XYZ file of C-alpha atoms in Angstrom:
507
model
C 1.907 12.980 32.775
C 1.166 12.731 29.080
C 1.850 9.354 27.457
C 4.171 9.241 24.421
C 2.555 9.192 20.994
C 2.838 5.411 20.378
C 0.953 4.793 23.619
C -1.605 7.535 22.960
C -2.175 6.187 19.453
C -3.366 2.903 20.943
C -5.159 4.300 24.002
C -7.340 7.003 22.436
C -10.384 6.075 20.388
C -10.993 7.743 17.035
C -13.588 9.983 18.667
C -11.169 10.987 21.417
C -8.487 11.770 18.859
C -10.821 14.104 16.993
C -11.829 15.658 20.314
C -8.198 16.649 20.761
C -8.520 19.053 17.801
C -11.238 21.122 19.503
C -10.330 24.230 21.521
C -13.432 25.684 23.218
C -13.299 29.105 24.847
C -13.564 29.438 28.625
C -14.084 32.619 30.602
C -12.866 33.938 33.920
C -16.336 35.238 34.772
C -18.108 31.945 34.091
C -20.787 30.859 36.538
C -20.542 27.559 38.385
C -23.135 26.224 35.960
C -20.913 27.120 32.988
C -17.861 25.607 34.666
C -19.577 22.304 35.382
C -20.882 22.174 31.821
C -17.336 22.624 30.498
C -16.003 19.953 32.857
C -18.626 17.566 31.484
C -17.716 18.530 27.910
C -14.038 17.843 28.578
C -14.846 14.444 30.080
C -17.372 13.408 27.434
C -15.591 14.627 24.284
C -11.922 14.311 25.182
C -11.250 17.987 24.453
C -7.550 18.633 23.820
C -7.100 22.307 24.664
C -8.805 25.392 26.063
C -8.447 29.090 25.313
C -9.026 31.539 28.171
C -10.770 34.893 27.878
C -11.718 37.434 30.522
C -15.465 37.679 30.082
C -18.463 36.519 28.100
C -20.025 39.940 28.457
C -17.355 41.998 26.695
C -19.577 45.074 26.619
C -19.335 45.292 30.400
C -16.488 42.928 31.142
C -15.296 44.261 34.476
C -18.703 44.635 36.135
C -19.847 41.271 34.849
C -16.685 39.578 36.059
C -17.030 41.178 39.492
C -20.584 39.919 39.864
C -19.807 36.380 38.751
C -16.666 36.150 40.871
C -18.380 37.400 44.003
C -16.581 40.736 44.175
C -18.211 44.020 45.055
C -18.224 46.775 42.375
C -15.422 48.552 44.255
C -13.290 45.458 44.782
C -10.685 44.369 42.238
C -11.219 40.699 41.353
C -8.290 38.303 41.657
C -8.092 37.423 37.972
C -4.826 35.518 38.301
C -6.179 33.443 41.164
C -9.327 32.762 39.192
C -7.287 31.656 36.168
C -5.188 29.193 38.144
C -8.271 27.888 39.958
C -10.096 27.168 36.694
C -7.042 25.627 35.046
C -6.729 23.242 38.000
C -10.400 22.265 37.803
C -10.385 21.694 34.065
C -7.148 19.691 34.195
C -8.676 17.435 36.867
C -11.687 16.869 34.607
C -9.545 15.753 31.681
C -8.398 12.182 31.091
C -5.243 13.505 29.423
C -3.549 16.827 30.242
C -5.074 19.811 28.466
C -2.945 22.286 26.565
C -3.941 25.657 28.035
C -3.781 28.676 25.744
C -4.367 32.404 25.982
C -3.756 35.565 23.960
C -0.924 37.274 25.840
C 0.499 39.614 23.211
C 1.507 42.107 25.899
C 1.419 39.639 28.759
C -1.400 38.067 30.726
C -2.794 41.580 31.220
C -4.342 41.280 27.755
C -6.919 39.025 29.441
C -6.213 39.603 33.163
C -6.536 43.301 34.115
C -4.794 42.802 37.460
C -1.518 41.703 35.867
C 1.482 43.785 34.816
C 0.997 45.287 31.378
C 4.028 44.822 29.165
C 4.488 47.182 26.198
C 2.412 46.790 23.064
C 4.257 45.382 20.036
C 4.113 48.786 18.326
C 6.034 50.204 21.304
C 8.665 47.493 21.042
C 8.854 48.273 17.344
C 10.302 51.686 18.238
C 13.296 50.186 20.030
C 15.915 50.877 17.390
C 18.974 48.730 18.093
C 17.909 47.521 21.562
C 16.478 44.252 20.270
C 17.792 42.563 23.419
C 15.045 44.297 25.406
C 12.392 42.701 23.201
C 13.717 39.222 23.912
C 13.640 40.025 27.629
C 9.974 41.020 27.332
C 9.125 37.772 25.543
C 10.909 35.833 28.269
C 9.136 37.723 31.066
C 5.751 37.091 29.443
C 6.644 33.425 29.087
C 7.436 33.166 32.792
C 4.061 34.777 33.593
C 2.324 32.149 31.484
C 4.223 29.266 33.068
C 3.468 30.502 36.574
C -0.245 30.525 35.730
C -0.264 27.094 34.096
C -0.570 28.415 30.524
C 1.400 26.387 27.976
C 0.545 28.138 24.722
C 0.631 31.876 24.065
C -1.281 32.622 20.858
C 1.245 35.261 19.826
C 3.138 37.059 18.343
C 1.251 39.093 15.777
C 3.534 39.227 12.731
C 1.149 41.202 10.529
C 2.639 44.175 8.675
C 0.378 47.068 9.638
C 0.277 49.262 6.545
C -3.231 50.605 7.171
C -3.312 53.421 9.725
C -7.004 52.915 10.486
C -6.818 49.138 10.767
C -9.548 48.414 13.352
C -8.104 45.191 14.736
C -4.292 45.135 14.312
C -2.585 48.551 14.534
C -0.864 48.706 17.929
C -0.719 44.884 18.037
C 1.820 44.909 15.194
C 5.553 45.588 15.509
C 5.288 48.061 12.633
C 4.889 48.515 8.901
C 8.341 47.466 7.632
C 8.655 43.722 6.938
C 12.319 43.312 7.879
C 11.949 45.275 11.122
C 8.809 43.350 12.084
C 10.605 40.075 11.371
C 13.583 41.033 13.520
C 11.492 42.166 16.473
C 9.002 39.316 16.329
C 11.875 36.837 16.217
C 13.487 38.326 19.327
C 10.156 38.276 21.194
C 9.516 34.675 20.144
C 12.980 33.557 21.229
C 12.330 34.999 24.672
C 8.977 33.233 24.948
C 10.508 29.930 23.851
C 13.374 30.341 26.332
C 10.740 30.329 29.080
C 9.347 27.055 27.723
C 6.056 28.447 26.368
C 4.634 27.632 22.930
C 4.056 30.383 20.353
C 1.753 30.976 17.401
C 2.507 33.263 14.453
C -0.592 35.162 13.340
C -2.622 36.005 11.217
C -1.774 34.344 7.867
C -2.055 35.527 5.070
C -1.668 38.939 6.771
C -4.211 41.156 8.537
C -2.305 44.445 8.370
C -3.660 46.017 5.194
C -7.386 46.247 5.793
C -9.974 48.524 7.371
C -12.332 45.596 8.003
C -12.524 43.896 11.383
C -12.662 40.132 10.828
C -14.611 39.788 14.085
C -17.488 41.439 12.231
C -16.987 40.886 8.502
C -14.623 39.247 6.025
C -11.625 41.406 5.054
C -10.642 41.077 1.412
C -6.935 41.504 0.650
C -6.700 42.741 -2.925
C -3.108 41.712 -3.587
C -1.279 39.283 -5.832
C 0.918 36.453 -4.612
C 4.026 38.412 -5.606
C 2.869 41.411 -3.573
C 2.197 39.246 -0.530
C 5.575 37.535 -0.874
C 7.261 40.951 -0.976
C 5.584 42.241 2.188
C 3.018 40.340 4.291
C 4.681 36.944 4.108
C 8.242 38.019 4.923
C 7.846 37.702 8.733
C 6.033 34.372 8.445
C 8.825 32.909 6.346
C 11.519 34.492 8.514
C 10.108 32.968 11.714
C 8.754 29.698 10.365
C 11.680 27.750 11.792
C 10.803 29.051 15.280
C 7.045 28.525 14.959
C 5.312 26.070 17.265
C 2.061 26.849 15.484
C 0.710 29.211 12.882
C -2.719 30.837 13.051
C -4.909 31.228 9.979
C -6.845 34.471 9.808
C -10.362 34.959 8.511
C -9.056 36.825 5.464
C -9.816 36.431 1.770
C -7.265 36.772 -1.032
C -9.349 36.338 -4.201
C -6.269 36.462 -6.448
C -5.184 33.144 -4.921
C -8.584 31.441 -4.754
C -9.799 31.822 -8.350
C -11.621 35.057 -7.594
C -13.667 33.637 -4.709
C -13.763 35.494 -1.379
C -12.835 32.484 0.722
C -11.436 32.901 4.268
C -7.957 31.456 4.713
C -9.295 29.316 7.567
C -11.576 27.578 5.076
C -9.271 27.664 2.039
C -7.236 24.581 1.075
C -5.429 26.696 -1.537
C -4.189 29.289 0.957
C -3.281 26.705 3.585
C -1.346 24.679 1.011
C 0.957 27.681 0.509
C 2.198 27.266 4.087
C 2.765 23.549 3.604
C 4.636 24.298 0.361
C 7.052 26.400 2.426
C 7.984 23.170 4.184
C 6.152 23.917 7.421
C 4.923 20.693 9.008
C 3.743 22.072 12.345
C 0.320 22.800 13.783
C -2.090 25.120 11.979
C -4.731 26.690 14.205
C -7.803 28.590 13.083
C -8.603 32.045 14.332
C -11.651 32.054 16.610
C -14.532 30.290 14.880
C -17.112 32.437 16.662
C -16.070 35.460 14.576
C -18.825 36.698 12.268
C -16.620 36.571 9.165
C -16.945 32.766 9.214
C -19.591 31.768 11.762
C -22.515 33.201 9.797
C -21.574 31.197 6.704
C -22.916 27.967 8.188
C -26.300 27.154 9.680
C -25.822 23.452 10.372
C -24.089 22.683 13.666
C -20.598 21.290 13.111
C -20.393 22.364 9.476
C -17.933 25.176 10.218
C -15.632 22.909 12.231
C -15.694 20.343 9.427
C -14.950 22.948 6.748
C -11.977 24.334 8.679
C -10.629 20.842 9.330
C -11.009 19.805 5.702
C -9.247 22.984 4.585
C -6.219 22.048 6.693
C -6.686 23.538 10.176
C -5.452 21.117 12.832
C -6.832 22.961 15.859
C -10.268 24.569 15.846
C -10.124 27.598 18.128
C -13.267 28.842 19.900
C -15.412 26.054 18.522
C -18.979 26.762 19.594
C -20.318 23.389 18.432
C -17.613 20.954 19.542
C -19.774 17.837 19.787
C -21.389 18.392 16.382
C -17.974 19.263 14.957
C -16.479 16.004 16.202
C -19.316 13.960 14.725
C -19.058 15.766 11.369
C -15.299 15.215 11.150
C -15.585 11.522 12.054
C -18.280 11.077 9.406
C -16.387 12.841 6.615
C -12.632 12.566 7.240
C -10.473 9.540 6.509
C -8.969 7.748 9.490
C -5.468 8.071 8.038
C -5.891 11.855 7.836
C -7.167 12.018 11.407
C -4.218 9.946 12.624
C -1.719 12.130 10.780
C -3.205 15.268 12.345
C -3.357 13.601 15.744
C 0.329 12.685 15.611
C 1.215 16.283 14.757
C -0.995 17.582 17.561
C 0.346 15.134 20.135
C 3.905 16.236 19.359
C 2.915 19.818 20.188
C 1.237 18.710 23.418
C 4.311 16.769 24.478
C 6.497 19.816 23.863
C 4.124 22.233 25.597
C 3.620 20.037 28.652
C 7.293 19.238 29.050
C 8.678 20.556 32.329
C 11.150 23.389 31.849
C 13.203 24.690 34.730
C 12.318 28.291 35.428
C 15.234 30.696 35.507
C 14.725 33.955 37.352
C 14.772 36.942 35.035
C 18.037 38.829 35.315
C 16.205 42.136 35.085
C 13.322 43.113 37.365
C 10.107 44.303 35.740
C 10.375 48.005 36.755
C 13.959 48.214 35.502
C 13.057 46.585 32.193
C 10.015 48.828 31.714
C 12.104 51.924 32.442
C 14.719 50.840 29.908
C 12.059 50.292 27.281
C 10.350 53.620 28.006
C 13.606 55.542 27.744
C 14.741 53.764 24.588
C 11.433 53.996 22.710
C 10.818 57.719 23.269
C 10.695 59.129 19.739
C 11.276 62.710 18.612
C 9.186 62.918 15.468
C 9.547 66.667 14.903
C 11.836 69.187 16.551
C 15.228 69.093 18.231
C 16.662 69.527 21.750
C 17.630 73.071 20.803
C 14.174 73.999 19.529
C 12.603 72.527 22.684
C 14.812 74.711 24.880
C 13.840 77.766 22.850
C 10.171 76.771 23.106
C 10.330 76.461 26.915
C 11.685 80.001 27.171
C 8.340 81.207 25.774
C 6.645 80.026 29.008
C 4.123 77.860 27.143
C 0.778 77.084 28.690
C -0.051 73.407 29.250
C -3.156 71.629 27.962
C -3.991 68.062 28.884
C -6.345 65.880 26.843
C -7.669 62.450 27.798
C -7.190 62.811 31.556
C -7.614 65.446 34.248
C -3.981 65.959 35.289
C -0.730 66.018 33.356
C 2.919 65.697 34.337
C 4.482 68.795 32.768
C 4.573 72.338 34.102
C 4.287 75.434 31.962
C 3.530 79.135 32.007
C 0.767 81.408 30.811
C 1.634 82.072 27.183
C -1.321 82.614 24.864
C 0.754 81.898 21.757
C 2.735 78.804 22.756
C 1.169 75.621 24.102
C 2.566 72.383 25.467
C 0.078 69.576 24.808
C -0.152 66.270 26.665
C -2.411 63.927 24.723
C -3.418 60.744 26.566
C -5.456 58.372 24.422
C -8.014 56.383 26.462
C -7.978 53.610 23.852
C -5.318 52.303 21.447
C -8.039 51.443 18.918
C -9.045 53.892 16.160
C -12.719 53.059 16.614
C -14.610 55.727 18.552
C -11.804 58.258 18.055
C -9.225 56.430 20.202
C -11.555 56.979 23.157
C -11.530 60.793 22.989
C -14.745 62.768 22.696
C -15.275 64.531 19.381
C -15.302 67.920 21.089
C -11.832 67.167 22.494
C -10.529 66.471 19.009
C -12.019 69.741 17.790
C -10.444 71.673 20.650
C -7.102 70.009 19.982
C -7.315 70.815 16.284
C -8.055 74.455 17.040
C -5.014 74.653 19.313
C -2.730 73.276 16.629
C -4.116 75.748 14.116
C -3.895 78.862 16.300
C -0.814 78.389 18.510
C 2.757 77.157 18.309
C 2.668 73.734 19.941
C 4.829 70.933 21.266
C 2.877 67.692 21.481
C 3.628 64.719 23.732
C 1.487 61.797 22.576
C 0.860 59.032 25.121
C -0.693 56.249 23.069
C -1.125 54.885 19.573
C 0.901 57.048 17.137
C -1.670 56.405 14.409
C -3.901 58.922 16.198
C -1.765 61.610 14.561
C -3.527 60.777 11.303
C -6.447 62.837 12.655
C -4.320 65.949 13.164
C -2.184 68.419 11.177
C 0.749 67.385 13.364
C 3.428 68.560 10.960
C 2.483 72.128 11.884
C 3.739 71.519 15.445
C 7.012 72.919 16.708
C 7.729 69.462 18.089
C 6.106 66.029 18.426
C 7.234 63.326 20.872
C 5.860 59.775 20.856
C 5.813 57.719 24.059
C 3.446 54.975 22.740
C 2.156 54.115 26.249
C 0.634 55.773 29.322
C 2.335 53.773 32.080
C 4.341 55.478 34.810
C 7.667 54.564 33.209
C 6.627 56.240 29.953
C 5.386 59.364 31.732
C 8.676 59.604 33.608
C 10.623 59.243 30.370
C 8.579 62.061 28.810
C 9.196 64.297 31.816
C 12.939 63.617 31.688
C 12.952 64.491 28.004
C 11.111 67.751 28.564
C 13.540 68.688 31.340
C 16.494 67.971 29.078
C 17.612 64.950 31.097
C 16.932 62.325 28.414
C 17.530 62.267 24.685
C 15.019 60.555 22.407
C 16.472 57.287 21.104
C 13.383 55.675 19.594
C 12.437 55.316 15.954
C 8.833 55.375 14.782
C 7.950 51.837 13.660
C 5.290 53.143 11.272
C 5.020 55.722 8.541
C 2.760 58.491 9.817
C 0.613 60.712 7.639
C -1.701 63.625 8.305
C -5.491 63.678 8.187
C -6.125 60.271 6.632
């Protein structure tokens, strides 16, 4: 049990209160040595929260995780079991209950490969009037988190993705239209909250209009305050009443910081804008290990202090927690620490409060099928033109995998294309080899084509897709989305979805 704030105020020392602001990262593939070191850190520093990730070795996450977890290369690790095991151990090590967090934008599968993958936000953005399905997804994800012992889902992304080649947002956004993003993010958040799980709106001041990955460098948003108010900030303001927390991104807006390229996480001026909106809740930094901020400081603890002084209440992925605590104690006023602590403790009390779980009224397969059938988007073409196209006995070409789902004929002038993107990220050509892109381009230039795209619709920016006879977007590669595409091709399903983003050719 967590004591009420008046009791905690008296029980925790100043050092323990500051320790509550630190959120170190923990990993499912950690060795026993790493785990024991974290248990000691929790006990010694009074850490307040943890953020779970799959692997330290992201370049070879699955193999590394298998080795550390004692699984053979051909055996699927029990990621969910590992998560619950570690949560139990870390909670036992803590004097006061930890608030456990994770990025679960499309469910726990974002970090746990063995869990059900719910649709990406961009897929949900295509749902037209079926906003009720989005709330059901948020609720289902919330129940997953609760079952695992996760209290705080660092989601949703409410960035307006207006840059097709955005390396870090893209498919994680609900779209590029502020009102539509607001509506969909609100429905998703309501579902999550209904399950009793905390949320976090991210990434203020808006990460959607950049080609720079803040994990690697500092994106600079060259917009005025009026421009941001008219686009990027609309979802934040629309959802602020539902926000349990709000995440600051490592993004610079020089027009609002006297021409200085200062990350929002370290900018009192940018953070004050949120407080001026009347928001009094928790502000959390984006991960402090990201190069856009971590390389700015050489002295241990200096980054944590700078983020705290700027206005961040929770310091996510702090790599120098002990030094950070000492720096904050040395520099911050006790009254400021107490004010932040009271705000933080209120969030902990809410997140740790027991909420009765209500069984979802819709089973996962049924919900996924509904989403797949209602997001299918006919970008070009019509049911009539598809029927005429099929009479030409088109040949079938499959890209991105060995086998497709559609059957065709032997035409040398008409081609039905199934394009499966191995990756939703634009980096490295969405996972396709360059020769595959060239072959695909040649097909579109020499034959009459219908294209079924299974993946990120922004991939169309690499192709002259408007020359196609027809283009259908499924957004995902899961079985439900393949079945929806097959039904559409057979004339058994009409396309009800609406593209959540404006698509251009050859950007």
